[in-house]
Short mmCIF file of C-alpha atoms and ligand atoms in Angstrom, two decimals:
data_model
loop_
_atom_site.label_atom_id
_atom_site.label_comp_id
_atom_site.label_asym_id
_atom_site.label_seq_id
_atom_site.Cartn_x
_atom_site.Cartn_y
_atom_site.Cartn_z
CA MET A 1 16.93 -0.74 39.22
CA SER A 2 17.17 1.44 36.17
CA PRO A 3 13.95 1.92 34.21
CA ALA A 4 13.52 -0.21 31.13
CA THR A 5 14.49 1.61 27.99
CA THR A 6 13.02 0.96 24.61
CA THR A 7 15.06 1.54 21.51
CA ARG A 8 12.92 3.47 19.11
CA ASN A 9 13.03 3.41 15.37
CA TRP A 10 11.94 6.59 13.64
CA TRP A 11 9.01 4.73 12.09
CA ASP A 12 7.67 3.21 15.30
CA HIS A 13 4.94 5.80 15.84
CA ALA A 14 4.98 7.37 12.38
CA VAL A 15 2.05 7.97 10.05
CA GLY A 16 2.60 7.33 6.36
CA TYR A 17 0.95 8.75 3.26
CA GLU A 18 0.90 7.10 -0.14
CA ILE A 19 1.50 9.37 -3.11
CA TYR A 20 0.35 7.90 -6.41
CA ILE A 21 2.55 10.28 -8.31
CA ARG A 22 0.68 10.22 -11.64
CA SER A 23 -2.43 11.62 -10.00
CA PHE A 24 -1.05 13.85 -7.26
CA ALA A 25 -0.04 17.17 -8.84
CA ASP A 26 1.01 18.12 -12.36
CA GLY A 27 3.72 20.77 -12.35
CA ASN A 28 4.45 21.08 -16.08
CA GLY A 29 0.94 21.10 -17.50
CA ASP A 30 0.90 17.83 -19.45
CA GLY A 31 -1.96 16.34 -17.42
CA ILE A 32 0.25 13.87 -15.51
CA GLY A 33 1.46 14.27 -11.94
CA ASP A 34 5.21 14.79 -11.52
CA PHE A 35 7.97 15.81 -9.11
CA ILE A 36 7.65 19.55 -9.73
CA GLY A 37 3.97 19.31 -8.83
CA LEU A 38 4.69 17.14 -5.82
CA VAL A 39 7.36 19.37 -4.32
CA ASP A 40 4.84 22.21 -4.08
CA LYS A 41 2.38 20.08 -2.16
CA LEU A 42 4.76 18.84 0.51
CA ASP A 43 3.87 21.78 2.75
CA TYR A 44 0.28 20.59 2.67
CA LEU A 45 1.35 17.11 3.82
CA ALA A 46 3.45 18.56 6.63
CA TRP A 47 0.46 20.72 7.64
CA LEU A 48 -1.70 17.59 7.66
CA GLY A 49 0.70 15.89 10.07
CA ILE A 50 2.30 13.25 7.85
CA ASP A 51 5.64 11.77 8.94
CA VAL A 52 6.56 9.61 5.97
CA VAL A 53 5.63 9.86 2.31
CA TRP A 54 5.71 6.78 0.08
CA ILE A 55 6.06 7.64 -3.59
CA THR A 56 4.84 5.04 -6.11
CA PRO A 57 7.20 4.04 -8.97
CA PHE A 58 8.60 6.88 -11.06
CA TYR A 59 11.30 4.93 -12.90
CA SER A 60 11.63 4.76 -16.61
CA SER A 61 8.77 2.55 -17.80
CA PRO A 62 6.60 1.75 -20.81
CA MET A 63 3.65 2.18 -18.36
CA ARG A 64 1.83 -1.03 -19.10
CA ASP A 65 1.07 -1.20 -15.37
CA TRP A 66 1.62 2.54 -14.82
CA GLY A 67 5.18 2.25 -13.62
CA TYR A 68 5.07 -1.13 -11.88
CA ASP A 69 6.78 -2.34 -15.06
CA VAL A 70 10.24 -0.87 -14.65
CA ALA A 71 12.59 -0.56 -17.63
CA ASN A 72 15.44 1.03 -15.69
CA TYR A 73 15.57 1.07 -11.89
CA ILE A 74 18.03 3.92 -11.60
CA ALA A 75 16.47 6.34 -14.06
CA VAL A 76 13.51 8.67 -13.59
CA ASP A 77 10.86 8.48 -16.29
CA THR A 78 10.86 11.80 -18.15
CA THR A 79 7.10 11.98 -17.53
CA TYR A 80 7.86 12.64 -13.88
CA GLY A 81 10.92 14.85 -14.28
CA THR A 82 14.61 14.39 -13.72
CA LEU A 83 16.84 13.04 -10.98
CA ASP A 84 17.43 16.63 -9.91
CA ASP A 85 13.67 17.10 -9.53
CA PHE A 86 13.59 13.94 -7.42
CA ASP A 87 16.41 15.26 -5.25
CA ALA A 88 14.42 18.46 -4.74
CA VAL A 89 11.47 16.42 -3.43
CA VAL A 90 13.68 14.59 -0.93
CA GLU A 91 15.37 17.79 0.15
CA ARG A 92 12.11 19.67 0.67
CA ALA A 93 10.48 16.76 2.50
CA HIS A 94 13.46 16.51 4.82
CA ALA A 95 13.41 20.25 5.43
CA LEU A 96 9.79 19.85 6.51
CA GLY A 97 10.68 16.99 8.84
CA MET A 98 9.23 14.23 6.69
CA LYS A 99 10.86 11.00 5.55
CA VAL A 100 10.65 9.74 1.97
CA ILE A 101 10.32 6.11 1.01
CA ILE A 102 10.20 4.94 -2.56
CA ASP A 103 8.55 1.97 -4.19
CA ILE A 104 10.95 -0.71 -5.34
CA VAL A 105 9.62 -3.38 -7.70
CA PRO A 106 11.89 -6.43 -7.40
CA ASN A 107 9.50 -9.26 -8.27
CA HIS A 108 9.38 -8.41 -11.96
CA CYS A 109 10.60 -5.82 -14.41
CA SER A 110 9.31 -4.58 -17.73
CA ASP A 111 9.71 -6.77 -20.79
CA GLN A 112 11.47 -3.68 -22.20
CA HIS A 113 14.17 -3.78 -19.52
CA GLU A 114 17.54 -4.55 -21.12
CA TRP A 115 17.85 -7.65 -18.92
CA PHE A 116 14.78 -9.19 -20.53
CA GLN A 117 15.72 -8.01 -23.99
CA HIS A 118 19.11 -9.70 -23.60
CA ALA A 119 17.44 -12.81 -22.22
CA LEU A 120 15.21 -13.05 -25.28
CA ALA A 121 17.96 -12.31 -27.76
CA ASN A 122 20.46 -14.73 -26.28
CA PRO A 123 18.98 -17.82 -24.61
CA THR A 124 22.41 -19.10 -23.70
CA GLY A 125 23.68 -15.76 -22.39
CA PRO A 126 24.00 -14.63 -18.76
CA TYR A 127 20.72 -12.70 -18.66
CA ARG A 128 18.57 -15.69 -19.53
CA ASP A 129 18.76 -16.90 -15.95
CA TYR A 130 17.63 -13.50 -14.64
CA PHE A 131 14.15 -14.81 -15.48
CA ILE A 132 12.24 -18.05 -15.00
CA TRP A 133 11.94 -20.25 -18.07
CA ARG A 134 10.35 -23.62 -18.54
CA ASP A 135 9.54 -25.93 -21.41
CA ALA A 136 5.91 -26.82 -21.85
CA ALA A 137 4.89 -30.13 -20.28
CA ALA A 138 5.18 -33.25 -22.45
CA ASP A 139 1.52 -33.00 -23.45
CA GLY A 140 2.00 -29.38 -24.50
CA SER A 141 0.26 -27.93 -21.45
CA LEU A 142 1.67 -25.05 -19.40
CA PRO A 143 4.58 -25.75 -17.01
CA ASN A 144 2.33 -25.57 -13.93
CA ASN A 145 -1.15 -24.52 -12.76
CA TRP A 146 -0.34 -21.13 -11.26
CA VAL A 147 -2.73 -18.24 -11.85
CA GLY A 148 -1.58 -14.63 -11.80
CA TYR A 149 -2.64 -11.84 -9.49
CA PHE A 150 -4.50 -10.27 -12.42
CA GLY A 151 -6.16 -13.61 -13.21
CA GLY A 152 -5.27 -16.07 -15.97
CA PRO A 153 -2.21 -18.27 -16.44
CA THR A 154 1.25 -17.05 -15.46
CA TRP A 155 3.16 -18.40 -18.46
CA THR A 156 3.80 -16.85 -21.86
CA LEU A 157 5.52 -18.60 -24.74
CA ASP A 158 8.65 -17.10 -26.24
CA GLU A 159 8.22 -18.49 -29.74
CA ALA A 160 11.84 -18.02 -30.72
CA SER A 161 13.16 -20.35 -28.05
CA GLY A 162 10.05 -22.46 -27.58
CA GLN A 163 10.16 -21.85 -23.82
CA HIS A 164 7.66 -20.18 -21.52
CA TYR A 165 8.57 -17.41 -19.10
CA LEU A 166 6.84 -16.83 -15.78
CA HIS A 167 4.90 -13.66 -14.95
CA MET A 168 2.72 -13.35 -11.87
CA PHE A 169 1.24 -10.14 -13.35
CA LEU A 170 1.04 -9.02 -17.01
CA PRO A 171 3.02 -10.81 -19.75
CA GLU A 172 4.84 -7.46 -20.04
CA GLN A 173 6.05 -7.94 -16.43
CA PRO A 174 8.38 -11.00 -16.50
CA ASP A 175 9.25 -12.30 -13.03
CA LEU A 176 12.88 -12.08 -12.01
CA ASN A 177 14.70 -15.19 -10.82
CA TRP A 178 15.65 -14.46 -7.23
CA ARG A 179 17.47 -17.76 -6.95
CA ASN A 180 20.13 -16.23 -9.20
CA PRO A 181 22.74 -14.39 -7.08
CA ALA A 182 23.33 -11.94 -9.93
CA VAL A 183 19.76 -10.65 -9.52
CA ARG A 184 20.38 -10.14 -5.82
CA ASP A 185 23.55 -8.19 -6.54
CA GLU A 186 21.74 -6.00 -9.06
CA PHE A 187 19.10 -5.05 -6.51
CA GLU A 188 21.50 -4.43 -3.69
CA ALA A 189 23.27 -1.95 -5.95
CA ILE A 190 19.90 -0.37 -6.82
CA LEU A 191 19.01 0.02 -3.13
CA ARG A 192 22.32 1.70 -2.46
CA PHE A 193 21.90 4.01 -5.43
CA TRP A 194 18.69 5.44 -3.94
CA LEU A 195 19.87 5.35 -0.33
CA ASP A 196 22.92 7.34 -1.35
CA ARG A 197 20.53 9.91 -2.85
CA GLY A 198 18.93 10.30 0.54
CA VAL A 199 15.81 8.16 0.54
CA ASP A 200 14.71 6.87 3.93
CA GLY A 201 13.54 3.46 2.86
CA PHE A 202 11.54 1.36 0.48
CA ARG A 203 8.05 0.06 0.02
CA ILE A 204 8.76 -3.32 -1.50
CA ASP A 205 6.29 -4.41 -4.15
CA VAL A 206 5.13 -8.05 -3.98
CA ALA A 207 7.48 -8.73 -1.07
CA GLN A 208 5.81 -12.07 -0.43
CA GLY A 209 6.53 -13.34 -3.91
CA LEU A 210 10.18 -12.91 -4.86
CA ILE A 211 11.23 -16.51 -4.42
CA LYS A 212 9.30 -19.33 -6.03
CA ASP A 213 9.44 -23.04 -5.35
CA GLU A 214 12.65 -24.38 -6.80
CA GLN A 215 10.83 -27.03 -8.82
CA LEU A 216 7.93 -24.72 -9.63
CA ARG A 217 5.46 -27.31 -8.42
CA SER A 218 1.76 -26.78 -9.10
CA ASN A 219 -0.25 -25.37 -6.21
CA PRO A 220 -2.88 -27.55 -4.55
CA GLN A 221 -6.17 -26.67 -6.17
CA LEU A 222 -9.13 -25.98 -3.91
CA ALA A 223 -11.81 -25.26 -6.51
CA PRO A 224 -12.14 -25.24 -10.29
CA VAL A 225 -11.10 -22.02 -12.04
CA ASP A 226 -13.53 -20.40 -14.35
CA ALA A 227 -12.06 -17.77 -16.66
CA SER A 228 -15.03 -15.48 -16.00
CA MET A 229 -14.22 -15.30 -12.30
CA HIS A 230 -12.92 -12.08 -10.79
CA ARG A 231 -9.13 -12.17 -10.46
CA TRP A 232 -9.22 -12.69 -6.69
CA GLU A 233 -11.69 -15.52 -7.04
CA GLN A 234 -9.27 -17.23 -9.42
CA TRP A 235 -6.42 -16.66 -6.97
CA ASP A 236 -8.50 -18.10 -4.15
CA CYS A 237 -9.06 -21.35 -6.07
CA PHE A 238 -5.56 -22.40 -4.96
CA GLU A 239 -3.57 -22.89 -1.84
CA HIS A 240 -0.51 -20.74 -2.46
CA GLN A 241 2.06 -23.19 -1.24
CA HIS A 242 4.64 -22.87 -3.97
CA ASP A 243 4.33 -19.41 -5.54
CA ILE A 244 4.59 -17.10 -2.51
CA LEU A 245 6.18 -16.86 0.95
CA GLN A 246 8.91 -19.40 0.30
CA PRO A 247 11.32 -19.76 3.25
CA GLU A 248 14.32 -18.60 1.20
CA THR A 249 12.74 -15.12 0.96
CA LEU A 250 13.92 -14.39 4.48
CA ALA A 251 17.60 -14.39 3.51
CA ILE A 252 16.99 -11.75 0.84
CA PHE A 253 15.42 -9.35 3.30
CA GLN A 254 18.00 -10.10 5.96
CA SER A 255 20.63 -9.02 3.53
CA TRP A 256 18.62 -5.89 2.64
CA ASN A 257 18.20 -5.24 6.35
CA ASP A 258 21.98 -5.06 6.76
CA ILE A 259 22.13 -2.45 4.02
CA ALA A 260 19.15 -0.54 5.43
CA ALA A 261 20.82 -0.47 8.85
CA GLU A 262 23.78 1.42 7.42
CA TYR A 263 21.37 4.20 6.44
CA ASP A 264 18.75 3.87 9.23
CA ALA A 265 16.28 3.10 6.47
CA LEU A 266 12.86 1.45 6.61
CA LEU A 267 11.95 -1.73 4.74
CA LEU A 268 8.17 -1.82 4.34
CA GLY A 269 6.87 -4.89 2.55
CA GLU A 270 3.80 -5.09 0.39
CA THR A 271 3.22 -8.46 2.01
CA TYR A 272 -0.01 -9.22 0.23
CA ASP A 273 -1.37 -12.37 1.73
CA LEU A 274 -4.19 -12.80 4.19
CA THR A 275 -3.94 -16.49 4.86
CA SER A 276 -0.39 -17.57 5.69
CA LEU A 277 0.28 -15.74 8.94
CA ASP A 278 2.96 -18.12 10.10
CA ARG A 279 4.96 -17.69 6.92
CA LEU A 280 4.49 -13.91 7.00
CA ASP A 281 5.35 -13.55 10.65
CA ARG A 282 8.98 -14.54 10.25
CA LEU A 283 9.52 -11.94 7.55
CA VAL A 284 8.51 -9.01 9.73
CA SER A 285 8.42 -9.72 13.42
CA GLY A 286 12.11 -10.36 14.04
CA GLY A 287 13.17 -6.91 12.89
CA ASP A 288 16.11 -8.50 11.07
CA ALA A 289 14.35 -8.69 7.70
CA LEU A 290 11.43 -6.42 6.79
CA HIS A 291 10.71 -3.84 9.47
CA VAL A 292 7.04 -3.51 8.62
CA GLY A 293 4.68 -5.60 6.52
CA PHE A 294 1.35 -4.31 5.31
CA TRP A 295 -1.73 -6.17 6.50
CA PHE A 296 -4.42 -5.71 3.89
CA GLY A 297 -7.46 -6.84 5.85
CA ALA A 298 -8.66 -3.27 6.39
CA MET A 299 -9.22 -2.98 2.64
CA HIS A 300 -11.63 -5.89 2.68
CA LEU A 301 -13.59 -5.66 5.92
CA ASP A 302 -17.31 -5.06 6.28
CA TRP A 303 -18.64 -2.34 8.53
CA THR A 304 -19.68 -4.72 11.30
CA ALA A 305 -18.16 -5.21 14.72
CA GLU A 306 -17.49 -8.86 13.99
CA SER A 307 -15.69 -8.21 10.72
CA ILE A 308 -13.59 -5.39 12.15
CA ARG A 309 -12.65 -7.37 15.23
CA SER A 310 -11.59 -10.44 13.31
CA THR A 311 -9.70 -8.35 10.75
CA PHE A 312 -7.63 -6.78 13.54
CA ALA A 313 -7.30 -9.88 15.69
CA GLN A 314 -5.90 -12.11 12.96
CA PRO A 315 -2.59 -10.28 12.44
CA ILE A 316 -2.32 -8.91 15.98
CA ASP A 317 -2.54 -12.45 17.35
CA GLY A 318 -0.56 -14.06 14.55
CA ILE A 319 2.21 -11.56 13.87
CA SER A 320 4.09 -10.31 16.85
CA ALA A 321 5.43 -7.01 15.50
CA GLY A 322 5.89 -4.85 12.44
CA LEU A 323 2.39 -4.32 11.06
CA GLY A 324 1.41 -1.66 8.57
CA TRP A 325 -2.25 -0.70 8.10
CA ALA A 326 -4.16 1.03 5.33
CA GLN A 327 -7.80 1.17 4.30
CA ASN A 328 -7.02 2.66 0.86
CA SER A 329 -4.42 2.39 -1.85
CA HIS A 330 -4.00 2.78 -5.59
CA ASP A 331 -5.09 -0.86 -5.88
CA GLU A 332 -8.50 -0.95 -4.18
CA HIS A 333 -11.77 0.93 -4.50
CA ARG A 334 -11.77 3.80 -2.04
CA SER A 335 -13.19 2.96 1.37
CA VAL A 336 -15.79 5.76 1.24
CA THR A 337 -17.24 3.95 -1.79
CA ARG A 338 -16.89 0.52 -0.21
CA PHE A 339 -18.74 1.76 2.87
CA GLY A 340 -21.70 2.99 0.85
CA GLY A 341 -20.56 6.41 -0.39
CA GLY A 342 -21.85 9.85 0.65
CA ASP A 343 -21.91 11.04 4.23
CA VAL A 344 -22.27 7.52 5.61
CA GLY A 345 -19.27 6.28 3.64
CA ARG A 346 -17.19 9.24 4.78
CA ARG A 347 -18.21 8.84 8.40
CA ARG A 348 -17.26 5.17 8.42
CA ALA A 349 -13.96 5.75 6.65
CA LEU A 350 -12.99 8.40 9.20
CA SER A 351 -13.99 6.13 12.06
CA LEU A 352 -11.93 3.30 10.62
CA ALA A 353 -9.00 5.73 10.38
CA VAL A 354 -9.40 6.38 14.12
CA LEU A 355 -9.21 2.66 14.88
CA LEU A 356 -6.23 2.12 12.58
CA ALA A 357 -4.48 5.03 14.32
CA GLY A 358 -4.69 3.04 17.56
CA LEU A 359 -3.52 -0.36 16.36
CA PRO A 360 0.01 -1.55 16.98
CA GLY A 361 2.05 -0.55 13.95
CA MET A 362 2.12 2.03 11.26
CA PRO A 363 -1.02 3.54 9.70
CA PHE A 364 -0.95 4.84 6.12
CA LEU A 365 -3.31 7.20 4.35
CA TYR A 366 -3.71 7.17 0.60
CA GLN A 367 -3.82 10.50 -1.19
CA GLY A 368 -7.31 12.01 -1.12
CA GLU A 369 -8.43 9.82 1.79
CA GLU A 370 -8.05 12.85 4.04
CA LEU A 371 -10.47 14.68 1.73
CA GLY A 372 -13.05 11.93 2.14
CA LEU A 373 -12.92 11.14 -1.57
CA ALA A 374 -15.07 8.38 -2.96
CA ASN A 375 -13.96 6.65 -6.16
CA GLY A 376 -13.94 8.95 -9.18
CA ILE A 377 -16.49 8.04 -11.85
CA ILE A 378 -14.86 6.47 -14.90
CA GLU A 379 -16.68 5.71 -18.14
CA ALA A 380 -15.91 2.58 -20.13
CA GLU A 381 -14.09 4.54 -22.85
CA ASP A 382 -11.78 6.10 -20.24
CA LYS A 383 -10.63 2.81 -18.72
CA LEU A 384 -6.83 2.64 -18.65
CA ASP A 385 -6.04 0.00 -16.05
CA PRO A 386 -5.07 -3.28 -17.74
CA VAL A 387 -6.66 -5.19 -14.87
CA GLY A 388 -10.12 -6.59 -15.34
CA GLY A 389 -10.34 -6.43 -19.16
CA ASP A 390 -13.60 -4.70 -20.06
CA ASP A 391 -14.92 -4.97 -16.53
CA LEU A 392 -14.83 -1.39 -15.28
CA ASP A 393 -15.59 -2.38 -11.75
CA ALA A 394 -12.64 -4.76 -11.59
CA GLY A 395 -10.23 -2.01 -12.68
CA ARG A 396 -8.40 0.43 -10.42
CA ASP A 397 -8.91 3.67 -12.36
CA GLY A 398 -11.70 4.95 -10.11
CA ASN A 399 -9.39 5.04 -7.09
CA ARG A 400 -6.57 6.64 -9.09
CA THR A 401 -8.29 9.76 -10.45
CA PRO A 402 -6.38 13.05 -9.99
CA ILE A 403 -6.56 14.93 -6.71
CA PRO A 404 -8.92 17.92 -6.77
CA TRP A 405 -6.86 20.69 -5.18
CA GLU A 406 -9.02 23.65 -6.16
CA THR A 407 -12.16 24.43 -8.10
CA GLY A 408 -12.04 25.49 -11.73
CA ASP A 409 -10.66 24.04 -14.90
CA GLY A 410 -7.71 21.78 -14.09
CA MET A 411 -8.81 21.61 -10.43
CA GLY A 412 -5.40 22.87 -9.31
CA PHE A 413 -4.05 19.44 -10.36
CA SER A 414 -3.10 20.67 -13.80
CA GLU A 415 -3.27 23.88 -15.78
CA PRO A 416 -6.63 25.08 -17.10
CA GLY A 417 -7.41 23.63 -20.50
CA VAL A 418 -5.27 20.52 -19.96
CA THR A 419 -6.94 17.12 -20.07
CA PRO A 420 -5.67 15.01 -17.16
CA TRP A 421 -4.46 11.49 -17.91
CA LEU A 422 -7.51 10.11 -16.09
CA PRO A 423 -10.70 12.16 -15.72
CA PHE A 424 -11.37 13.85 -12.38
CA GLY A 425 -14.45 11.66 -12.22
CA GLY A 426 -17.09 14.09 -10.99
CA ARG A 427 -15.39 16.00 -8.18
CA THR A 428 -17.25 18.93 -6.63
CA GLU A 429 -16.02 22.04 -4.85
CA ALA A 430 -16.63 20.34 -1.51
CA ASP A 431 -14.12 17.64 -2.50
CA THR A 432 -11.28 20.10 -3.02
CA ALA A 433 -8.43 20.57 -0.60
CA ALA A 434 -8.83 24.35 -0.89
CA ALA A 435 -12.50 24.38 0.16
CA GLN A 436 -11.85 21.91 2.97
CA ARG A 437 -8.96 23.89 4.38
CA ASN A 438 -11.36 26.81 4.75
CA ASP A 439 -13.92 24.74 6.59
CA PRO A 440 -12.99 23.67 10.12
CA ASP A 441 -15.64 20.92 10.01
CA SER A 442 -14.28 19.31 6.86
CA MET A 443 -12.71 15.88 6.56
CA VAL A 444 -9.25 17.31 6.08
CA HIS A 445 -9.46 19.15 9.39
CA ARG A 446 -10.75 16.03 11.16
CA TYR A 447 -7.90 13.94 9.78
CA ARG A 448 -5.43 16.63 10.76
CA GLN A 449 -6.83 16.75 14.25
CA LEU A 450 -6.71 12.96 14.47
CA LEU A 451 -3.03 12.93 13.50
CA ARG A 452 -2.28 15.71 15.98
CA VAL A 453 -3.91 13.81 18.79
CA ARG A 454 -2.10 10.63 17.80
CA ARG A 455 1.21 12.46 18.04
CA THR A 456 0.45 13.44 21.61
CA ILE A 457 -0.11 9.81 22.67
CA SER A 458 3.08 8.27 21.35
CA HIS A 459 3.37 6.27 24.57
CA ILE A 460 0.80 3.85 23.13
CA ALA A 461 3.61 2.45 20.99
CA ASP A 462 4.91 0.75 24.15
CA ALA A 463 1.51 -0.35 25.47
CA GLU A 464 -0.11 -3.73 25.00
CA PHE A 465 -3.12 -4.02 22.72
CA GLU A 466 -6.14 -5.23 24.70
CA TRP A 467 -9.71 -5.70 23.56
CA ILE A 468 -12.36 -4.17 25.74
CA GLU A 469 -14.89 -6.87 26.38
CA LEU A 470 -18.43 -5.69 25.76
CA SER A 471 -21.70 -7.27 26.61
CA GLY A 472 -25.32 -6.87 25.56
CA GLU A 473 -26.21 -4.43 22.84
CA SER A 474 -22.74 -2.89 22.67
CA SER A 475 -21.07 -6.14 21.72
CA SER A 476 -22.59 -6.13 18.28
CA ASP A 477 -22.50 -2.36 17.81
CA VAL A 478 -19.21 -1.16 19.26
CA VAL A 479 -15.58 -2.08 18.65
CA ALA A 480 -13.26 -0.95 21.45
CA PHE A 481 -9.71 -1.61 22.48
CA ARG A 482 -7.17 -0.14 24.82
CA ARG A 483 -3.52 0.77 24.55
CA GLY A 484 -2.50 1.56 28.11
CA ASP A 485 -4.60 4.49 29.31
CA ILE A 486 -5.92 5.28 25.84
CA VAL A 487 -9.11 3.71 24.52
CA PHE A 488 -10.14 3.63 20.86
CA MET A 489 -13.78 2.92 20.13
CA ALA A 490 -16.19 2.99 17.22
CA ASN A 491 -19.93 2.59 17.03
CA VAL A 492 -20.57 0.62 13.85
CA SER A 493 -24.35 0.83 14.07
CA SER A 494 -26.62 3.42 12.51
CA ASP A 495 -28.13 4.21 15.91
CA ALA A 496 -26.76 6.09 18.86
CA THR A 497 -25.23 3.56 21.27
CA PRO A 498 -23.99 3.91 24.85
CA SER A 499 -20.26 4.45 25.09
CA PRO A 500 -18.58 1.46 26.76
CA LEU A 501 -16.18 3.68 28.75
CA THR A 502 -16.05 7.33 29.61
CA GLY A 503 -13.11 9.58 30.21
CA GLU A 504 -11.51 12.58 28.63
CA VAL A 505 -12.45 12.61 24.95
CA LEU A 506 -9.24 13.42 23.07
CA PHE A 507 -10.76 13.03 19.65
CA ALA A 508 -14.23 12.37 18.28
CA THR A 509 -15.28 12.05 14.66
CA ASN A 510 -18.19 14.44 15.21
CA ASP A 511 -18.76 17.43 17.42
CA GLU A 512 -21.60 15.93 19.40
CA GLY A 513 -19.14 13.21 20.42
CA ARG A 514 -16.98 15.75 22.11
CA GLU A 515 -19.96 16.97 24.14
CA SER A 516 -21.84 13.78 24.97
CA ARG A 517 -19.65 11.51 27.02
CA THR A 518 -22.16 8.73 27.43
CA MET A 519 -23.56 8.12 23.94
CA LEU A 520 -21.80 7.41 20.66
CA ALA A 521 -23.52 8.80 17.57
CA PRO A 522 -24.11 6.52 14.53
CA ASP A 523 -20.73 5.43 13.08
CA GLU A 524 -18.89 7.64 15.54
CA ALA A 525 -15.38 6.84 16.73
CA ARG A 526 -13.48 8.34 19.65
CA ILE A 527 -10.15 8.34 21.34
CA VAL A 528 -10.58 8.55 25.09
CA LEU A 529 -8.10 8.98 27.90
CA VAL A 530 -9.27 6.74 30.71
CA LEU A 531 -7.90 7.84 34.04
CA ASP A 532 -8.63 4.71 36.06
CA PRO A 533 -7.91 1.87 33.67
C1 LIG B 1 1.27 -4.24 -6.40
C2 LIG B 1 1.07 -2.82 -6.83
O1 LIG B 1 0.56 -2.08 -5.75
C3 LIG B 1 0.14 -2.87 -8.01
O2 LIG B 1 -0.33 -1.60 -8.38
C4 LIG B 1 0.85 -3.53 -9.14
O3 LIG B 1 -0.03 -3.69 -10.24
C5 LIG B 1 1.38 -4.90 -8.73
N1 LIG B 1 1.97 -4.93 -7.42
C6 LIG B 1 2.41 -5.39 -9.70
O4 LIG B 1 3.59 -4.66 -9.55
CA1 LIG B 2 3.29 16.62 -15.58
#
């Protein structure tokens, strides 16, 4: 009998890295990250051990939502450079052995996009149906009860025509009508445009939301909405039956999958939903639609064994393949901050990175995570994110502050004397990539070591995920699971705790861990090769 062979995709054991381009590296000294800055830093990412970079939107945009409001999908915003500069990024990344995926934003465009401008100017013209329009209800109320991801109603009146248009985000981000075949054709051409330029795939913004209920029925309401609620609380007042994860979405991604296959490209969905596993499963697990869908639980978990276990178990049990994992992004407060900040926050974030590195699927880091960065400190007058109104804490600026590459004015992000678009937010020398590269005990070296070790155990991609059952004290203090002969474990308590299994320690978050086989230090995580599983 011939041994079973597994067909591998290039992303099956890959590690991704999110580049929020505006805050990564400024090459032309205007205080805003760009392609010239980015190209110079690709060596650093290769050194770190990254396989795939995901670049956030760089298309021409009025920047109401910092590029997630696209005015032209096949043009580079001059803020970030030119198409030639983009090509140079792809070329250099490929030369270093890294793949490049770009962020495509198909759910909505900018109100400045010519499609929307035509739709406004000519309500009977062909572009009107690129968007979703409804008359107000007979009593003058809004067409339905949907709330947006940023909170508040999803309908804005176009006074000229007397109709409302739908927007799941800002009014400046009108939703596209994916039931219109012309919209599908437009995007298939856009995908090909970038694939022909050499990109290796797409991170698909709001992948769960492209298609809406045909009749735009109101969602079942679970609790009353109060305008003062945080945006997620408003969202959670409804069961999202009609606005997201509609069955017709599958056909869109199946068609994209055919195109991607021609180029061996990756389709990675921003499948933001934590409740409808059954509806999400079909989009990713068959491999004929999205290849990978992000599971966002790791951005919301508490540092307890119970919370971590249930966060992992939910998608692993409910979605059979194709998971992407991240504990940080440009949308959430940084995990070091969420876990309490300082050394404790950093320790926990690194330990969570160890666990994510062992889960089935694709782990992603977010720029600066490998430096152990907490949120940057933003003052009220510096708030730029439209989300959250005056509520600083609800905004995303603190997790988007520029990367501190070096000490000194400009922090190696920009030239000395230049004010960055967002403040650095209180970075110290110890936060900088330069200082950390000189210190073998720094976070950046630990992350690098973690990624190196992960590369050496690629066979886990074929191994089942199995929980290691724990009893007594360990069950509330330790999270542990196995992938074949490799065990991943973390002590979530603030006390030293006996290790549930011993073996050859391949990686430990602290040095003592490498020496003491039997005890796990507070918040320590390890990767262990167990010889007699
Ligand atoms: C998700 C993106 O990650 C976020 O930054 C953006 O505001 C929304 N989608 C809307 O595009
Ligand atoms: Ca710049």
